[in-house]
Short mmCIF file of C-alpha atoms and ligand atoms in Angstrom, two decimals:
data_model
loop_
_atom_site.label_atom_id
_atom_site.label_comp_id
_atom_site.label_asym_id
_atom_site.label_seq_id
_atom_site.Cartn_x
_atom_site.Cartn_y
_atom_site.Cartn_z
CA UNK A 1 0.00 0.00 0.00
CA UNK A 2 1.11 3.59 -0.63
CA UNK A 3 2.81 5.66 2.00
CA UNK A 4 -0.21 7.23 3.74
CA UNK A 5 -0.64 10.54 5.36
CA UNK A 6 -2.38 10.10 8.69
CA UNK A 7 -5.85 10.65 7.30
CA UNK A 8 -7.72 9.29 10.22
CA UNK A 9 -6.01 10.82 13.19
CA UNK A 10 -3.80 8.86 15.50
CA UNK A 11 -2.21 6.67 12.86
CA UNK A 12 0.96 8.66 12.47
CA UNK A 13 1.49 8.46 16.19
CA UNK A 14 0.65 4.79 16.38
CA UNK A 15 -1.71 5.50 19.23
CA UNK A 16 -4.14 8.20 20.13
CA UNK A 17 -2.60 8.65 23.58
CA UNK A 18 -0.52 11.36 21.92
CA UNK A 19 -3.70 13.41 21.62
CA UNK A 20 -5.10 12.84 25.10
CA UNK A 21 -7.14 15.64 26.54
CA UNK A 22 -8.04 17.19 23.19
CA UNK A 23 -11.19 15.38 22.17
CA UNK A 24 -14.46 17.14 22.79
CA UNK A 25 -16.64 14.07 23.05
CA UNK A 26 -15.77 10.42 23.35
CA UNK A 27 -17.32 7.27 21.93
CA UNK A 28 -16.80 3.76 23.23
CA UNK A 29 -16.43 0.77 20.97
CA UNK A 30 -15.63 -2.84 21.77
CA UNK A 31 -12.92 -4.41 19.57
CA UNK A 32 -13.23 -7.95 18.14
CA UNK A 33 -12.11 -10.89 20.24
CA UNK A 34 -9.12 -12.87 18.92
CA UNK A 35 -10.29 -15.16 16.11
CA UNK A 36 -13.86 -13.81 16.30
CA UNK A 37 -16.02 -14.50 13.24
CA UNK A 38 -18.30 -11.48 13.04
CA UNK A 39 -21.92 -11.80 11.84
CA UNK A 40 -20.92 -9.76 8.80
CA UNK A 41 -18.05 -12.16 8.02
CA UNK A 42 -20.51 -15.07 8.14
CA UNK A 43 -22.94 -13.22 5.86
CA UNK A 44 -20.21 -12.23 3.38
CA UNK A 45 -18.74 -15.73 3.27
CA UNK A 46 -22.17 -17.21 2.53
CA UNK A 47 -22.66 -14.63 -0.21
CA UNK A 48 -19.24 -15.22 -1.79
CA UNK A 49 -19.77 -18.99 -1.71
CA UNK A 50 -23.01 -18.45 -3.62
CA UNK A 51 -22.11 -15.74 -6.15
CA UNK A 52 -18.30 -15.84 -6.23
CA UNK A 53 -15.76 -13.18 -5.19
CA UNK A 54 -17.20 -9.68 -4.74
CA UNK A 55 -15.75 -6.29 -5.68
CA UNK A 56 -14.01 -4.18 -3.04
CA UNK A 57 -16.78 -1.60 -3.57
CA UNK A 58 -19.41 -4.18 -2.66
CA UNK A 59 -17.35 -5.35 0.31
CA UNK A 60 -17.00 -1.74 1.56
CA UNK A 61 -20.69 -1.05 1.16
CA UNK A 62 -21.72 -4.18 3.05
CA UNK A 63 -19.15 -3.73 5.79
CA UNK A 64 -19.88 -0.05 6.41
CA UNK A 65 -23.61 0.32 5.90
CA UNK A 66 -25.36 -3.05 5.74
CA UNK A 67 -28.50 -2.48 7.85
CA UNK A 68 -28.05 -5.49 10.18
CA UNK A 69 -24.42 -5.18 11.24
CA UNK A 70 -22.65 -2.51 9.16
CA UNK A 71 -19.85 -0.67 10.93
CA UNK A 72 -21.54 2.73 10.89
CA UNK A 73 -25.04 1.48 11.69
CA UNK A 74 -24.94 0.64 15.37
CA UNK A 75 -21.73 1.97 16.92
CA UNK A 76 -20.23 5.20 18.17
CA UNK A 77 -16.83 5.07 16.55
CA UNK A 78 -15.67 8.69 16.58
CA UNK A 79 -13.54 10.00 19.44
CA UNK A 80 -10.73 9.03 21.73
CA UNK A 81 -12.32 5.76 22.79
CA UNK A 82 -13.62 4.97 19.30
CA UNK A 83 -11.61 4.17 16.19
CA UNK A 84 -10.71 7.59 14.81
CA UNK A 85 -11.12 11.25 15.56
CA UNK A 86 -12.15 14.03 13.19
CA UNK A 87 -11.50 17.78 13.15
CA UNK A 88 -15.03 18.78 14.27
CA UNK A 89 -14.52 16.53 17.32
CA UNK A 90 -11.10 17.97 18.05
CA UNK A 91 -12.08 21.59 18.27
CA UNK A 92 -15.05 23.93 17.94
CA UNK A 93 -12.78 26.14 15.82
CA UNK A 94 -13.10 23.81 12.83
CA UNK A 95 -16.90 24.10 12.66
CA UNK A 96 -16.70 27.82 13.32
CA UNK A 97 -14.41 28.37 10.32
CA UNK A 98 -16.66 26.23 8.11
CA UNK A 99 -19.74 28.05 9.45
CA UNK A 100 -18.21 31.46 8.74
CA UNK A 101 -17.30 30.29 5.22
CA UNK A 102 -20.84 29.06 4.47
CA UNK A 103 -22.40 32.18 5.94
CA UNK A 104 -20.14 34.62 4.12
CA UNK A 105 -20.46 32.90 0.72
CA UNK A 106 -24.24 32.81 1.17
CA UNK A 107 -24.24 36.52 2.00
CA UNK A 108 -22.04 37.30 -1.00
CA UNK A 109 -24.58 35.79 -3.39
CA UNK A 110 -27.31 37.96 -1.84
CA UNK A 111 -28.43 35.69 1.02
CA UNK A 112 -31.30 34.12 -0.96
CA UNK A 113 -34.14 32.73 1.17
CA UNK A 114 -35.44 30.23 1.78
CA UNK A 115 -32.03 28.70 2.36
CA UNK A 116 -31.18 25.36 3.94
CA UNK A 117 -28.02 23.94 5.44
CA UNK A 118 -27.23 20.38 4.35
CA UNK A 119 -24.59 18.11 5.86
CA UNK A 120 -23.60 14.78 4.30
CA UNK A 121 -22.46 12.18 6.86
CA UNK A 122 -22.67 14.27 10.06
CA UNK A 123 -21.03 11.76 12.45
CA UNK A 124 -21.78 12.85 16.02
CA UNK A 125 -23.33 16.14 14.87
CA UNK A 126 -20.56 18.39 16.19
CA UNK A 127 -19.86 20.17 12.90
CA UNK A 128 -23.56 20.98 12.36
CA UNK A 129 -23.82 22.11 15.98
CA UNK A 130 -20.94 24.58 15.56
CA UNK A 131 -22.27 25.80 12.21
CA UNK A 132 -25.71 26.48 13.71
CA UNK A 133 -24.08 28.47 16.52
CA UNK A 134 -22.19 30.60 13.98
CA UNK A 135 -25.34 31.20 11.92
CA UNK A 136 -27.28 32.19 15.05
CA UNK A 137 -24.50 34.58 16.16
CA UNK A 138 -24.31 36.17 12.75
CA UNK A 139 -28.07 36.69 12.72
CA UNK A 140 -29.16 34.20 10.06
CA UNK A 141 -32.14 33.14 12.14
CA UNK A 142 -34.78 34.94 10.14
CA UNK A 143 -35.97 36.90 13.14
CA UNK A 144 -37.40 40.39 12.74
CA UNK A 145 -39.20 39.69 9.48
CA UNK A 146 -36.00 38.93 7.58
CA UNK A 147 -37.34 35.78 6.04
CA UNK A 148 -37.61 32.12 6.88
CA UNK A 149 -35.15 30.57 9.34
CA UNK A 150 -32.74 28.22 7.51
CA UNK A 151 -33.48 24.56 8.21
CA UNK A 152 -30.79 21.92 8.76
CA UNK A 153 -30.95 18.74 6.67
CA UNK A 154 -28.71 15.84 7.64
CA UNK A 155 -27.98 12.99 5.23
CA UNK A 156 -27.22 10.04 7.48
CA UNK A 157 -27.67 6.29 7.04
CA UNK A 158 -26.78 5.29 10.59
CA UNK A 159 -29.65 4.96 13.10
CA UNK A 160 -27.15 5.03 15.99
CA UNK A 161 -25.34 8.16 14.80
CA UNK A 162 -28.66 9.87 14.05
CA UNK A 163 -29.56 9.26 17.73
CA UNK A 164 -26.33 10.95 18.82
CA UNK A 165 -26.90 13.82 16.39
CA UNK A 166 -30.43 14.30 17.72
CA UNK A 167 -29.22 14.30 21.36
CA UNK A 168 -26.73 17.04 20.55
CA UNK A 169 -28.73 19.12 18.10
CA UNK A 170 -32.30 18.76 19.34
CA UNK A 171 -32.06 17.66 22.99
CA UNK A 172 -35.42 16.23 24.01
CA UNK A 173 -37.09 17.43 20.83
CA UNK A 174 -36.78 14.88 18.04
CA UNK A 175 -39.02 12.08 16.84
CA UNK A 176 -39.60 9.64 13.95
CA UNK A 177 -41.06 11.43 10.94
CA UNK A 178 -44.59 10.60 9.72
CA UNK A 179 -44.54 7.66 7.30
CA UNK A 180 -45.26 9.69 4.17
CA UNK A 181 -42.46 12.22 4.79
CA UNK A 182 -39.29 12.23 2.63
CA UNK A 183 -37.21 12.30 5.84
CA UNK A 184 -37.09 9.62 8.55
CA UNK A 185 -36.57 11.79 11.61
CA UNK A 186 -37.33 15.36 12.58
CA UNK A 187 -36.65 17.72 15.44
CA UNK A 188 -36.11 21.31 16.48
CA UNK A 189 -32.86 22.79 17.78
CA UNK A 190 -33.08 24.97 20.92
CA UNK A 191 -32.72 28.11 18.75
CA UNK A 192 -35.78 27.04 16.71
CA UNK A 193 -33.93 25.62 13.69
CA UNK A 194 -35.95 22.78 12.14
CA UNK A 195 -33.75 19.68 11.71
CA UNK A 196 -34.57 16.82 9.31
CA UNK A 197 -32.76 13.50 8.75
CA UNK A 198 -32.62 11.86 5.30
CA UNK A 199 -31.12 8.65 4.00
CA UNK A 200 -29.97 10.19 0.72
CA UNK A 201 -29.33 13.63 -0.77
CA UNK A 202 -32.06 13.07 -3.37
CA UNK A 203 -34.64 13.14 -0.52
CA UNK A 204 -33.57 16.62 0.67
CA UNK A 205 -36.03 19.34 -0.47
CA UNK A 206 -35.06 21.31 -3.56
CA UNK A 207 -34.11 24.84 -2.64
CA UNK A 208 -31.01 27.04 -2.27
CA UNK A 209 -28.58 24.95 -0.20
CA UNK A 210 -25.31 25.49 1.64
CA UNK A 211 -23.85 21.98 1.68
CA UNK A 212 -20.95 20.58 3.67
CA UNK A 213 -19.35 17.12 3.54
CA UNK A 214 -16.56 16.41 6.00
CA UNK A 215 -14.91 12.97 5.89
CA UNK A 216 -17.89 11.69 3.94
CA UNK A 217 -16.59 10.80 0.48
CA UNK A 218 -13.74 8.68 1.90
CA UNK A 219 -16.38 6.34 3.33
CA UNK A 220 -18.10 5.70 -0.01
CA UNK A 221 -17.41 2.38 -1.77
CA UNK A 222 -14.57 2.23 -4.29
CA UNK A 223 -13.45 -0.32 -6.87
CA UNK A 224 -9.79 -1.35 -6.94
CA UNK A 225 -8.28 -1.95 -10.37
CA UNK A 226 -4.87 -3.35 -11.21
CA UNK A 227 -2.82 -3.48 -14.41
CA UNK A 228 -1.40 -6.91 -15.23
CA UNK A 229 0.50 -8.38 -18.20
CA UNK A 230 -2.88 -9.55 -19.51
CA UNK A 231 -4.52 -6.13 -19.19
CA UNK A 232 -6.60 -4.46 -16.48
CA UNK A 233 -8.14 -6.64 -13.82
CA UNK A 234 -10.31 -5.90 -10.80
CA UNK A 235 -9.24 -6.71 -7.24
CA UNK A 236 -11.94 -8.85 -5.63
CA UNK A 237 -12.59 -10.18 -2.15
CA UNK A 238 -12.80 -13.96 -1.81
CA UNK A 239 -13.07 -16.43 1.05
CA UNK A 240 -9.56 -17.51 2.13
CA UNK A 241 -9.74 -21.30 1.63
CA UNK A 242 -6.60 -21.99 3.66
CA UNK A 243 -7.21 -19.37 6.34
CA UNK A 244 -8.85 -19.48 9.73
CA UNK A 245 -12.69 -19.44 9.81
CA UNK A 246 -14.06 -16.09 8.72
CA UNK A 247 -10.88 -15.05 6.85
CA UNK A 248 -10.88 -13.36 3.44
CA UNK A 249 -8.24 -12.72 0.80
CA UNK A 250 -7.81 -10.49 -2.24
CA UNK A 251 -7.86 -12.12 -5.67
CA UNK A 252 -7.75 -10.72 -9.20
CA UNK A 253 -10.64 -11.12 -11.62
CA UNK A 254 -9.92 -13.62 -14.43
CA UNK A 255 -10.88 -11.11 -17.11
CA UNK A 256 -11.80 -7.44 -17.45
CA UNK A 257 -14.80 -6.55 -15.31
CA UNK A 258 -17.32 -3.78 -16.19
CA UNK A 259 -15.39 -1.47 -13.82
CA UNK A 260 -12.14 -2.04 -15.79
CA UNK A 261 -13.95 -1.24 -19.03
CA UNK A 262 -15.74 1.83 -17.71
CA UNK A 263 -13.21 3.54 -15.45
CA UNK A 264 -9.75 3.19 -17.00
CA UNK A 265 -8.99 6.32 -18.99
CA UNK A 266 -6.77 6.16 -22.06
CA UNK A 267 -3.20 7.03 -21.08
CA UNK A 268 -3.65 5.99 -17.42
CA UNK A 269 -0.12 5.66 -16.05
CA UNK A 270 -0.82 4.14 -12.68
CA UNK A 271 -0.71 0.38 -12.36
CA UNK A 272 -3.22 0.37 -9.54
CA UNK A 273 -6.12 2.70 -8.93
CA UNK A 274 -9.31 3.18 -6.97
CA UNK A 275 -12.54 4.53 -8.40
CA UNK A 276 -15.72 5.39 -6.50
CA UNK A 277 -18.66 5.61 -8.94
CA UNK A 278 -21.00 6.20 -6.00
CA UNK A 279 -19.04 9.39 -5.21
CA UNK A 280 -19.28 10.41 -8.86
CA UNK A 281 -23.06 9.95 -8.97
CA UNK A 282 -23.41 11.95 -5.76
CA UNK A 283 -21.27 14.81 -7.07
CA UNK A 284 -23.25 14.82 -10.32
CA UNK A 285 -26.45 15.07 -8.33
CA UNK A 286 -25.02 17.79 -6.08
CA UNK A 287 -23.81 19.81 -9.07
CA UNK A 288 -27.19 19.49 -10.79
CA UNK A 289 -28.95 20.63 -7.61
CA UNK A 290 -26.72 23.69 -7.24
CA UNK A 291 -27.32 24.52 -10.90
CA UNK A 292 -31.12 24.10 -10.72
CA UNK A 293 -31.95 25.39 -7.24
CA UNK A 294 -28.90 27.49 -6.36
CA UNK A 295 -26.36 26.90 -3.65
CA UNK A 296 -22.75 26.20 -2.83
CA UNK A 297 -20.81 23.35 -1.25
CA UNK A 298 -17.66 22.67 0.72
CA UNK A 299 -16.01 19.25 0.68
CA UNK A 300 -13.26 18.46 3.20
CA UNK A 301 -11.47 15.12 3.16
CA UNK A 302 -8.11 13.44 2.83
CA UNK A 303 -7.22 12.75 -0.74
CA UNK A 304 -5.18 13.41 -3.85
CA UNK A 305 -5.43 14.69 -7.38
CA UNK A 306 -5.45 11.44 -9.35
CA UNK A 307 -1.94 10.46 -8.29
CA UNK A 308 -2.32 7.86 -5.55
CA UNK A 309 -2.74 4.17 -6.15
CA UNK A 310 -3.43 1.82 -3.26
CA UNK A 311 -5.07 3.59 -0.31
CA UNK A 312 -7.81 1.18 0.80
CA UNK A 313 -7.32 0.65 4.52
CA UNK A 314 -9.02 0.05 7.85
CA UNK A 315 -8.84 1.72 11.27
CA UNK A 316 -9.60 0.23 14.62
CA UNK A 317 -8.83 2.04 17.86
CA UNK A 318 -6.73 4.67 16.05
CA UNK A 319 -4.49 2.10 14.45
CA UNK A 320 -4.37 0.96 10.87
CA UNK A 321 -5.44 -2.69 10.61
CA UNK A 322 -6.22 -5.38 8.04
CA UNK A 323 -9.45 -4.43 6.19
CA UNK A 324 -10.31 -8.09 5.65
CA UNK A 325 -10.21 -9.12 9.32
CA UNK A 326 -13.37 -9.05 11.47
CA UNK A 327 -15.45 -6.99 8.99
CA UNK A 328 -17.88 -4.62 10.70
CA UNK A 329 -15.54 -3.89 13.61
CA UNK A 330 -13.24 -1.39 11.87
CA UNK A 331 -13.69 1.63 9.64
CA UNK A 332 -12.87 1.16 5.95
CA UNK A 333 -11.70 4.09 3.90
CA UNK A 334 -10.17 5.14 0.59
CA UNK A 335 -8.45 8.46 -0.14
CA UNK A 336 -10.69 10.78 -2.14
CA UNK A 337 -9.62 11.38 -5.75
CA UNK A 338 -10.50 15.08 -6.09
CA UNK A 339 -9.61 15.19 -9.79
CA UNK A 340 -12.12 12.40 -10.44
CA UNK A 341 -14.81 14.28 -8.49
CA UNK A 342 -14.05 17.41 -10.52
CA UNK A 343 -14.61 15.42 -13.70
CA UNK A 344 -18.03 14.32 -12.38
CA UNK A 345 -19.27 17.85 -11.68
CA UNK A 346 -19.86 18.92 -15.28
CA UNK A 347 -19.56 22.67 -15.79
CA UNK A 348 -19.69 23.48 -12.03
CA UNK A 349 -16.95 25.72 -10.70
CA UNK A 350 -14.61 23.77 -8.45
CA UNK A 351 -12.09 25.64 -6.31
CA UNK A 352 -9.15 23.82 -4.80
CA UNK A 353 -8.52 21.44 -3.33
CA UNK A 354 -6.33 23.50 -1.02
CA UNK A 355 -4.74 22.16 2.14
CA UNK A 356 -6.82 22.27 5.31
CA UNK A 357 -4.05 24.31 6.95
CA UNK A 358 -4.18 27.02 4.29
CA UNK A 359 -8.00 27.09 4.29
CA UNK A 360 -8.24 27.41 8.07
CA UNK A 361 -5.50 30.03 8.25
CA UNK A 362 -7.14 32.09 5.49
CA UNK A 363 -10.43 31.84 7.36
CA UNK A 364 -8.77 33.32 10.46
CA UNK A 365 -8.38 30.32 12.75
CA UNK A 366 -5.26 31.81 14.31
CA UNK A 367 -7.14 34.94 15.38
CA UNK A 368 -9.99 32.80 16.70
CA UNK A 369 -7.49 30.74 18.69
CA UNK A 370 -6.09 33.87 20.31
CA UNK A 371 -9.61 35.02 21.28
CA UNK A 372 -10.43 31.64 22.81
CA UNK A 373 -7.08 31.48 24.63
CA UNK A 374 -7.81 34.91 26.06
CA UNK A 375 -11.10 33.79 27.59
CA UNK A 376 -10.63 30.08 28.39
CA UNK A 377 -10.05 28.49 31.77
CA UNK A 378 -6.40 27.59 32.44
CA UNK A 379 -7.15 23.84 32.19
CA UNK A 380 -8.63 24.33 28.67
CA UNK A 381 -5.55 26.02 27.25
CA UNK A 382 -3.54 22.90 26.36
CA UNK A 383 -6.52 21.25 24.69
CA UNK A 384 -7.21 24.32 22.56
CA UNK A 385 -3.59 24.57 21.45
CA UNK A 386 -3.28 20.83 20.76
CA UNK A 387 -6.50 20.80 18.71
CA UNK A 388 -5.31 23.79 16.68
CA UNK A 389 -1.91 22.18 16.03
CA UNK A 390 -3.45 18.89 14.95
CA UNK A 391 -5.71 20.59 12.44
CA UNK A 392 -3.05 22.80 10.84
CA UNK A 393 0.26 21.01 11.42
CA UNK A 394 1.53 19.77 8.02
CA UNK A 395 2.62 16.49 9.63
CA UNK A 396 -0.82 15.86 11.09
CA UNK A 397 -4.05 16.96 9.39
CA UNK A 398 -2.88 20.24 7.90
CA UNK A 399 -1.58 18.99 4.54
CA UNK A 400 -3.23 15.64 3.86
CA UNK A 401 -6.74 16.98 4.43
CA UNK A 402 -7.95 19.03 1.46
CA UNK A 403 -10.75 21.49 1.00
CA UNK A 404 -12.71 21.93 -2.22
CA UNK A 405 -15.55 24.37 -2.94
CA UNK A 406 -18.30 23.87 -5.53
CA UNK A 407 -20.41 26.62 -7.11
CA UNK A 408 -22.78 26.58 -10.09
CA UNK A 409 -21.23 27.95 -13.29
CA UNK A 410 -23.74 30.82 -13.39
CA UNK A 411 -21.67 32.41 -10.61
CA UNK A 412 -18.47 32.59 -12.70
CA UNK A 413 -18.45 36.40 -13.06
CA UNK A 414 -19.61 36.89 -9.49
CA UNK A 415 -16.74 34.79 -8.14
CA UNK A 416 -14.25 36.71 -10.27
CA UNK A 417 -15.45 39.96 -8.70
CA UNK A 418 -15.84 38.62 -5.16
CA UNK A 419 -13.12 36.00 -4.57
CA UNK A 420 -14.10 33.04 -2.47
CA UNK A 421 -12.95 33.17 1.17
CA UNK A 422 -10.41 30.55 2.23
CA UNK A 423 -9.06 29.98 -1.30
CA UNK A 424 -6.32 31.78 -3.23
CA UNK A 425 -7.72 34.45 -5.56
CA UNK A 426 -7.95 33.32 -9.22
CA UNK A 427 -4.88 34.27 -11.29
CA UNK A 428 -5.31 37.65 -13.01
CA UNK A 429 -5.70 37.50 -16.77
CA UNK A 430 -2.49 38.58 -18.53
CA UNK A 431 -2.65 42.06 -20.09
CA UNK A 432 -3.05 42.00 -23.89
C1 LIG B 501 -16.07 9.15 8.79
S1 LIG B 501 -17.66 9.57 9.42
C2 LIG B 501 -17.49 11.34 9.41
C3 LIG B 501 -18.38 12.00 10.41
C4 LIG B 501 -18.33 13.51 10.52
N1 LIG B 501 -18.54 14.17 9.24
C5 LIG B 501 -17.07 13.98 11.18
O1 LIG B 501 -16.21 14.50 10.46
O2 LIG B 501 -16.93 13.83 12.39
C6 LIG B 501 -18.73 9.23 8.03
C7 LIG B 501 -20.17 9.64 8.22
O3 LIG B 501 -20.89 9.39 7.02
C8 LIG B 501 -22.01 8.53 7.29
N2 LIG B 501 -22.19 7.71 6.09
C9 LIG B 501 -21.35 6.79 5.61
N3 LIG B 501 -21.82 6.30 4.44
C10 LIG B 501 -22.96 6.95 4.18
C11 LIG B 501 -23.90 6.91 3.11
N4 LIG B 501 -23.75 6.10 2.09
N5 LIG B 501 -24.96 7.77 3.16
C12 LIG B 501 -25.12 8.63 4.20
N6 LIG B 501 -24.25 8.69 5.25
C13 LIG B 501 -23.19 7.87 5.23
C14 LIG B 501 -21.60 7.77 8.53
O4 LIG B 501 -22.69 7.19 9.20
C15 LIG B 501 -20.92 8.89 9.32
O5 LIG B 501 -21.85 9.77 9.89
#
């Protein structure tokens, strides 16, 4: 596998003890017992014995989101006592910078209303919570006859994480949605913001949207393709016939699969690559929505620009582990190919990706840190500083996490006149 940047935090340090005292909220997750055959392993082995080896994309999808025992469906995996930690969990400053970005770009296009906030894959709800606080502070609430209050729409497949999101965002005020509704859960935040939970972006109402996706695309299923002397082949997951019960192995397809035929571009120089068609379809849908209904989006994730090869990996308790062992008990992830996403977005304007460090610094995180340091209790100081360093340090999350913005092409002239916050200004046209 390629040399990885940390991606999921804790990996570079080997253990998350290095970050102790920084996390804002903690999850608890039991690891697999030695030699344990998980229910998902049993299910996948039965499936493979019936239909033959499955693609890595299918394996990822089953392992992460299968309703009965998918990794995301029933656990609380984010935080010091979970499997990985994310920037919104490290520090309120992350969500504040994202909130300020969404608010200011919305204002710059004339603050159209009704407007809705949309988050894809909201985890424990911390990012949305911080964004709502920023919007309330900046007066987006719609009070005083200034139009409808923006609603918050969360796209989340996990029943367990939606419970945690509801506890944080709508304490004591959320319930299952009526059967005919396009959302499955609804609630109201203490400041009056209506909150709705959806299983897919296509179920979110059509209107001007400010969309954010943090560490979402890296969780979407990807195919793994490999060049051989006989041509391109797909990496598949098979039962390991010689291994212990419940063990899997990678094998190569005997011939070209549909993924090899569809996704290898002429002139591809890499001998191994990963393609996530599900991400592409989602970006196409997002771009179409922004074009039709108006809006803007911010995508933050670890990834590359079509250069990396073999990044499929698993995380359990802040350590990288074998993705084929005890499926359902570890997170599976693939670095996001931003150049591929750009190609899926049609004529949309894509800015970046820029490094997380440069985005946060341009958004003023250093100034915000100083303000918080000036007013925090002495025992909070170290945590604030450590969270800041983790998010911007080039050896931690600062460089390997990237930020990309998406706008509809109709805003081309507008963006040239009013450069987008957090990103370098577009190069000036050369004088004739
Ligand atoms: C790696 S976590 C990131 C959580 C959060 N954004 C953060 O940064 O803390 C991925 C999130 O996406 C959700 N998720 C994964 N696959 C999904 C899918 N296909 N549709 C909707 N949500 C999904 C997970 O349940 C989880 O909330």
